[in-house]
GROMACS .gro file of C-alpha atoms in nm:
model
  246
    1MET     CA    1  -0.016  -1.139   1.617
    2SER     CA    2  -0.117  -0.787   1.713
    3ASP     CA    3  -0.009  -0.487   1.507
    4PHE     CA    4   0.284  -0.286   1.641
    5VAL     CA    5   0.274   0.087   1.710
    6LEU     CA    6   0.593   0.280   1.631
    7SER     CA    7   0.661   0.631   1.759
    8PRO     CA    8   0.933   0.867   1.633
    9ILE     CA    9   1.233   0.920   1.857
   10GLY     CA   10   1.322   1.235   1.664
   11TYR     CA   11   1.293   1.427   1.339
   12LEU     CA   12   1.554   1.508   1.075
   13GLU     CA   13   1.646   1.853   0.949
   14THR     CA   14   1.795   1.826   0.598
   15PRO     CA   15   1.854   2.049   0.291
   16PHE     CA   16   1.576   1.870   0.100
   17PRO     CA   17   1.226   2.018   0.150
   18ASP     CA   18   1.093   1.836  -0.161
   19ARG     CA   19   1.129   1.474  -0.272
   20PHE     CA   20   1.260   1.567  -0.618
   21GLY     CA   21   1.637   1.616  -0.599
   22ILE     CA   22   1.708   1.396  -0.298
   23PRO     CA   23   2.001   1.158  -0.361
   24ARG     CA   24   1.862   0.811  -0.433
   25GLN     CA   25   2.101   0.649  -0.185
   26PRO     CA   26   2.283   0.764   0.129
   27ARG     CA   27   2.645   0.884   0.118
   28LEU     CA   28   2.634   0.970  -0.256
   29ALA     CA   29   2.629   1.340  -0.160
   30PRO     CA   30   2.877   1.381   0.129
   31HIS     CA   31   2.798   1.753   0.161
   32ALA     CA   32   2.431   1.680   0.228
   33VAL     CA   33   2.441   1.750   0.600
   34GLY     CA   34   2.156   1.722   0.845
   35ARG     CA   35   2.059   1.716   1.209
   36LEU     CA   36   1.859   1.465   1.407
   37ARG     CA   37   1.689   1.618   1.709
   38LEU     CA   38   1.573   1.360   1.958
   39LEU     CA   39   1.236   1.397   2.130
   40ARG     CA   40   1.156   1.354   2.496
   41PRO     CA   41   1.213   1.122   2.677
   42TYR     CA   42   1.490   1.008   2.437
   43ASP     CA   43   1.677   1.341   2.439
   44ARG     CA   44   1.893   1.252   2.738
   45ALA     CA   45   2.271   1.250   2.720
   46GLU     CA   46   2.292   0.901   2.868
   47ALA     CA   47   2.083   0.766   2.577
   48VAL     CA   48   2.372   0.841   2.338
   49ARG     CA   49   2.658   0.764   2.578
   50GLY     CA   50   2.930   0.585   2.381
   51LEU     CA   51   2.786   0.679   2.042
   52GLU     CA   52   3.073   0.925   1.984
   53GLY     CA   53   3.301   0.627   1.926
   54PHE     CA   54   3.120   0.531   1.605
   55SER     CA   55   3.173   0.707   1.271
   56HIS     CA   56   2.850   0.592   1.100
   57LEU     CA   57   2.494   0.515   1.203
   58TRP     CA   58   2.198   0.322   1.069
   59LEU     CA   59   1.877   0.528   1.079
   60SER     CA   60   1.543   0.348   1.068
   61PHE     CA   61   1.283   0.595   0.944
   62ILE     CA   62   0.931   0.635   0.808
   63PHE     CA   63   0.855   0.729   0.445
   64HIS     CA   64   0.602   0.979   0.581
   65ARG     CA   65   0.516   1.150   0.252
   66SER     CA   66   0.491   0.854   0.016
   67ALA     CA   67   0.141   0.864  -0.127
   68GLY     CA   68  -0.046   0.550  -0.229
   69GLY     CA   69  -0.037   0.190  -0.121
   70TRP     CA   70   0.208  -0.087  -0.189
   71SER     CA   71   0.240  -0.306  -0.497
   72PRO     CA   72   0.406  -0.649  -0.527
   73THR     CA   73   0.620  -0.518  -0.814
   74VAL     CA   74   0.780  -0.181  -0.884
   75ARG     CA   75   0.977  -0.011  -1.163
   76PRO     CA   76   1.326   0.081  -1.034
   77PRO     CA   77   1.483   0.393  -1.190
   78ARG     CA   78   1.808   0.195  -1.217
   79LEU     CA   79   1.638  -0.029  -1.476
   80GLY     CA   80   1.519   0.271  -1.677
   81GLY     CA   81   1.173   0.269  -1.522
   82ASN     CA   82   1.048   0.011  -1.775
   83ARG     CA   83   1.127  -0.321  -1.601
   84ARG     CA   84   0.954  -0.456  -1.295
   85VAL     CA   85   1.107  -0.632  -0.997
   86GLY     CA   86   0.953  -0.746  -0.671
   87VAL     CA   87   0.906  -0.472  -0.413
   88PHE     CA   88   1.129  -0.667  -0.172
   89ALA     CA   89   1.409  -0.662  -0.433
   90SER     CA   90   1.399  -0.281  -0.435
   91ARG     CA   91   1.431   0.016  -0.202
   92SER     CA   92   1.104   0.170  -0.314
   93PRO     CA   93   0.919   0.375  -0.049
   94PHE     CA   94   0.591   0.212  -0.158
   95ARG     CA   95   0.615  -0.084   0.077
   96PRO     CA   96   0.369  -0.283   0.288
   97ASN     CA   97   0.512  -0.092   0.585
   98PRO     CA   98   0.671   0.243   0.488
   99ILE     CA   99   0.996   0.184   0.680
  100GLY     CA  100   1.337   0.275   0.539
  101LEU     CA  101   1.699   0.227   0.640
  102SER     CA  102   1.976   0.479   0.575
  103LEU     CA  103   2.348   0.476   0.652
  104VAL     CA  104   2.483   0.820   0.749
  105GLU     CA  105   2.806   0.961   0.887
  106LEU     CA  106   2.800   1.090   1.245
  107THR     CA  107   3.006   1.410   1.262
  108ALA     CA  108   2.915   1.551   1.605
  109ILE     CA  109   2.689   1.507   1.907
  110ASP     CA  110   2.547   1.807   2.094
  111THR     CA  111   2.399   1.736   2.439
  112ARG     CA  112   2.393   2.092   2.572
  113ALA     CA  113   2.014   2.121   2.538
  114GLY     CA  114   1.865   1.780   2.470
  115VAL     CA  115   2.037   1.568   2.205
  116VAL     CA  116   2.121   1.674   1.849
  117LEU     CA  117   2.319   1.445   1.618
  118GLU     CA  118   2.507   1.614   1.334
  119LEU     CA  119   2.507   1.396   1.022
  120ALA     CA  120   2.658   1.392   0.671
  121GLY     CA  121   2.568   1.206   0.352
  122VAL     CA  122   2.194   1.220   0.424
  123ASP     CA  123   1.942   1.114   0.158
  124LEU     CA  124   1.620   1.195   0.343
  125LEU     CA  125   1.345   1.452   0.329
  126ASP     CA  126   1.341   1.741   0.574
  127GLY     CA  127   1.112   1.645   0.862
  128THR     CA  128   1.157   1.268   0.823
  129PRO     CA  129   1.053   1.080   1.140
  130VAL     CA  130   1.328   0.853   1.275
  131ILE     CA  131   1.219   0.549   1.474
  132ASP     CA  132   1.556   0.401   1.572
  133ILE     CA  133   1.935   0.450   1.565
  134LYS     CA  134   2.195   0.176   1.558
  135PRO     CA  135   2.574   0.205   1.524
  136TYR     CA  136   2.735   0.077   1.205
  137LEU     CA  137   2.977  -0.211   1.268
  138PRO     CA  138   3.219  -0.259   0.973
  139PHE     CA  139   3.313  -0.616   1.059
  140VAL     CA  140   2.952  -0.737   1.032
  141ASP     CA  141   2.777  -0.470   0.822
  142SER     CA  142   3.028  -0.470   0.535
  143VAL     CA  143   3.048  -0.784   0.319
  144ALA     CA  144   3.324  -0.756   0.058
  145GLN     CA  145   3.197  -1.038  -0.165
  146ALA     CA  146   2.827  -0.952  -0.145
  147ARG     CA  147   2.624  -0.962  -0.469
  148SER     CA  148   2.416  -0.657  -0.561
  149GLY     CA  149   2.172  -0.800  -0.814
  150PHE     CA  150   2.067  -0.556  -1.083
  151VAL     CA  151   2.265  -0.274  -0.913
  152PRO     CA  152   2.630  -0.361  -0.984
  153GLY     CA  153   2.773  -0.027  -0.872
  154PRO     CA  154   2.712   0.345  -0.831
  155PRO     CA  155   2.527   0.522  -1.112
  156PRO     CA  156   2.726   0.702  -1.383
  157ARG     CA  157   2.793   1.064  -1.298
  158LEU     CA  158   2.721   1.370  -1.507
  159ALA     CA  159   2.952   1.666  -1.545
  160VAL     CA  160   2.796   1.976  -1.385
  161GLU     CA  161   2.826   2.323  -1.538
  162PHE     CA  162   2.702   2.657  -1.401
  163ARG     CA  163   2.595   2.934  -1.635
  164PRO     CA  164   2.785   3.259  -1.557
  165SER     CA  165   2.469   3.418  -1.415
  166ALA     CA  166   2.399   3.108  -1.205
  167MET     CA  167   2.758   3.110  -1.077
  168ALA     CA  168   2.712   3.471  -0.965
  169GLN     CA  169   2.393   3.372  -0.784
  170LEU     CA  170   2.575   3.075  -0.634
  171ARG     CA  171   2.850   3.296  -0.491
  172GLN     CA  172   2.590   3.522  -0.335
  173GLN     CA  173   2.397   3.234  -0.176
  174SER     CA  174   2.716   3.065  -0.059
  175LEU     CA  175   2.747   3.335   0.204
  176ARG     CA  176   2.452   3.165   0.375
  177TRP     CA  177   2.520   2.807   0.262
  178PRO     CA  178   2.902   2.767   0.252
  179HIS     CA  179   2.909   2.424   0.082
  180LEU     CA  180   2.631   2.495  -0.165
  181GLN     CA  181   2.841   2.443  -0.479
  182GLN     CA  182   2.975   2.106  -0.361
  183LEU     CA  183   2.630   1.985  -0.254
  184LEU     CA  184   2.461   2.101  -0.573
  185THR     CA  185   2.731   1.938  -0.785
  186GLU     CA  186   2.697   1.608  -0.595
  187VAL     CA  187   2.317   1.607  -0.633
  188LEU     CA  188   2.305   1.697  -1.003
  189ALA     CA  189   2.592   1.465  -1.099
  190GLN     CA  190   2.360   1.176  -1.009
  191ASP     CA  191   2.094   1.298  -1.257
  192PRO     CA  192   1.783   1.324  -1.037
  193ARG     CA  193   1.547   1.331  -1.336
  194PRO     CA  194   1.286   1.057  -1.381
  195ALA     CA  195   1.427   0.758  -1.568
  196TYR     CA  196   1.215   0.831  -1.877
  197ALA     CA  197   1.326   1.196  -1.912
  198ASN     CA  198   1.543   1.275  -2.216
  199ASP     CA  199   1.450   1.629  -2.329
  200ALA     CA  200   1.774   1.830  -2.330
  201GLU     CA  201   1.586   2.161  -2.351
  202ARG     CA  202   1.344   2.106  -2.066
  203ILE     CA  203   1.409   2.315  -1.756
  204TYR     CA  204   1.372   2.124  -1.430
  205GLY     CA  205   1.342   2.272  -1.086
  206PHE     CA  206   1.391   2.146  -0.734
  207ARG     CA  207   1.433   2.302  -0.393
  208LEU     CA  208   1.750   2.296  -0.188
  209PHE     CA  209   1.727   2.473   0.149
  210ASP     CA  210   1.515   2.781   0.062
  211LEU     CA  211   1.645   2.799  -0.295
  212GLU     CA  212   1.493   2.700  -0.627
  213ILE     CA  213   1.750   2.533  -0.852
  214ARG     CA  214   1.663   2.551  -1.222
  215TRP     CA  215   1.864   2.330  -1.454
  216ARG     CA  216   1.856   2.120  -1.767
  217CYS     CA  217   2.039   1.809  -1.872
  218THR     CA  218   2.209   1.680  -2.185
  219ALA     CA  219   2.324   1.321  -2.228
  220LEU     CA  220   2.647   1.383  -2.036
  221GLN     CA  221   2.606   1.712  -1.855
  222ALA     CA  222   2.379   1.892  -1.607
  223ILE     CA  223   2.366   2.268  -1.665
  224VAL     CA  224   2.253   2.501  -1.385
  225GLU     CA  225   2.059   2.789  -1.539
  226GLU     CA  226   1.942   2.979  -1.232
  227ILE     CA  227   1.949   2.977  -0.852
  228VAL     CA  228   1.660   3.171  -0.701
  229ALA     CA  229   1.595   3.255  -0.335
  230LEU     CA  230   1.231   3.171  -0.256
  231THR     CA  231   0.988   3.382  -0.061
  232ALA     CA  232   0.782   3.241   0.226
  233THR     CA  233   0.487   3.204  -0.014
  234ASP     CA  234   0.698   3.018  -0.269
  235VAL     CA  235   0.815   2.769  -0.008
  236GLY     CA  236   0.464   2.621   0.008
  237HIS     CA  237   0.450   2.534  -0.364
  238ALA     CA  238   0.349   2.187  -0.484
  239GLU     CA  239   0.602   1.906  -0.516
  240ARG     CA  240   0.702   1.772  -0.855
  241HIS     CA  241   0.828   1.416  -0.845
  242GLU     CA  242   0.945   1.146  -0.608
  243PRO     CA  243   1.263   0.961  -0.696
  244TRP     CA  244   1.347   0.656  -0.491
  245GLY     CA  245   1.597   0.384  -0.424
  246VAL     CA  246   1.761   0.161  -0.681
   0.00000   0.00000   0.00000
């Protein structure tokens, strides 16, 4: 059988310019909003006719910035990063073919100049190539009695605290990003640190929009120390870590 060639139908715009800090699953951060801009010749209003009747969509996408090849086994963060499972029993981006699937909420469709889909609950990197869209059908896509293997439910959530100085910075930046506090709380409550991290004094950093979020984590709490607006030069800094899947 010949190899297949896949071409993006559009690219996502999301709050996550780096891989560190992205929610590990879709819909865990409802205030993580994004836009999918369709490319020509797919950016025609008739291509999305009827889509407004659906509340959620499946996005098929490419893990376009996952370095390295695939392995038959991986170490899921949900198992503490020290147990291996088969790659096909995980949602790792390091797959034979770097294709992912994400369930997002469709909040609006703009067809005034091409096609732009407004989305919520996104868990994808800014600039992610999307290769297909399909509507979510509850009566077939939701299975009440389905088993979830080593992932019995959502991860435990941390309490999130803002230092007084960080809260002042948050209020200032919220003029530009109105739901910043809700989004930051949703992201940090899921503890985006690597599974092996346990140093309560270590300061971590990740980017959200054009901001650097500096925080640390105790056993039960994430503490935001500083929120810094980045310059254009800062925006090109190196990435830190890539969380993934379950």
